[in-house]
Amino acid sequence: MSVIRRKVIVIGGGAAGIAAAIEAAKNAEVTVLEHMETPLKKILITGNGRCNFTNSDVSAAHYYGDVNVIESVLSSFSVDDCLDLMRECHVEPLEVHYRFNDCGYFYPSSNKAETVRNGMLYRLSELGGKILCGVNVQAVSEGQEGILVRSDKGDFAADRLIFACGSNAAPETGSDSSIYPVLKKLDVAFHTFLPALCGIKVSDGLSGALTGMRCTASVALCDQTEEKEYSAEPGEVQFGNGYVSGIPVMQLSRFVSIGRKKEHRMILRIVPSAWENVRKDAKVFPASLELLCTGTRGFSHAQCCLGGVDTGDLVPETLCWKKNENIYFCGEMIDVDGDCGGFNLHFAFGSGKLAGRKATT
């Protein structure tokens, strides 16, 4: 069987992978290998199907992880750079302000995530980049022809390889860790994924009295084992059957994931300032609540994850792997996660563009 050769191979057709391919295709032949039947599936569900792709307040303060890697990506990819990328992809940005935030959330003016998806795929096609779907990568090694990628659809060789395989969040879209046996054989160090930006499960009998109710509230999370407290900006809190959600709660879910992994006792404190959309049969309007956290709603409800490829093994200025300068990592698969509000997509695009640029210069 013949080997398909490209200057750059990108494994993963998500936000980071397509951004990397767009940037690399400006200088080299690029092929994206995607194991799902279509690329950019996850982007279609971001921002409730509207795709909140960046935020006017992008800064390192909104991210968790290696500061050197975070600052390197953000210094190479500003908010204006992200807006330029969207326009390059024939997407007109629209800034929206919400009552709980002073910053602006950016969406496509169509208010449809498919506009971003279609625009990015069209731009890659304009540049001559190729995407092969339904390709399951089985092994990666170095050979005489450069980096050899073996798959169930044939073998590929490249001078440079970019991994952009996502995490475990929303696994139905392709973020399912299927690439990690390959990384293990390569001896790539990575930290176990944990859910972030999702609802928090509680065990305090909410299923009856509060399910279906909403309130504007201040929210804090207390790790009683370590005597630490984390707070979130006030916002809307939603009560479900055995769980609590809403942006303030989701912002704290990463700390619940960390604490529950250590078997810490964690309490969610909610102080409502107003109740909204109250059920007709509602009779309980607590002035405050202290709820015992039992975990998060898991990967299927998570917008992103903490964990991933150890950033200590990456060169911050290029995102190449220290063990092989011809291999790069980007997007959610590296150990950086951000707040809710477009920050994670911004990092995915920025890290993808950085890897794609450095892989071809």
PDB file of C-alpha atoms in Angstrom, residues 17 155 177 227 231 245 273 319 347:
ATOM      1  CA  GLY A  17      -7.175  21.172  14.315  1.00  0.00           C
ATOM      2  CA  ASP A 155      -0.405   5.146   5.996  1.00  0.00           C
ATOM      3  CA  SER A 177      -9.685   9.892  24.140  1.00  0.00           C
ATOM      4  CA  GLU A 227     -10.468  24.842  54.136  1.00  0.00           C
ATOM      5  CA  SER A 231     -16.285  32.093  44.386  1.00  0.00           C
ATOM      6  CA  SER A 245     -26.363  24.373  36.962  1.00  0.00           C
ATOM      7  CA  SER A 273     -31.184  37.708  45.334  1.00  0.00           C
ATOM      8  CA  LEU A 319       3.822  24.180  21.235  1.00  0.00           C
ATOM      9  CA  PHE A 347      -7.595  29.165  23.136  1.00  0.00           C
TER      10      PHE A 347
END
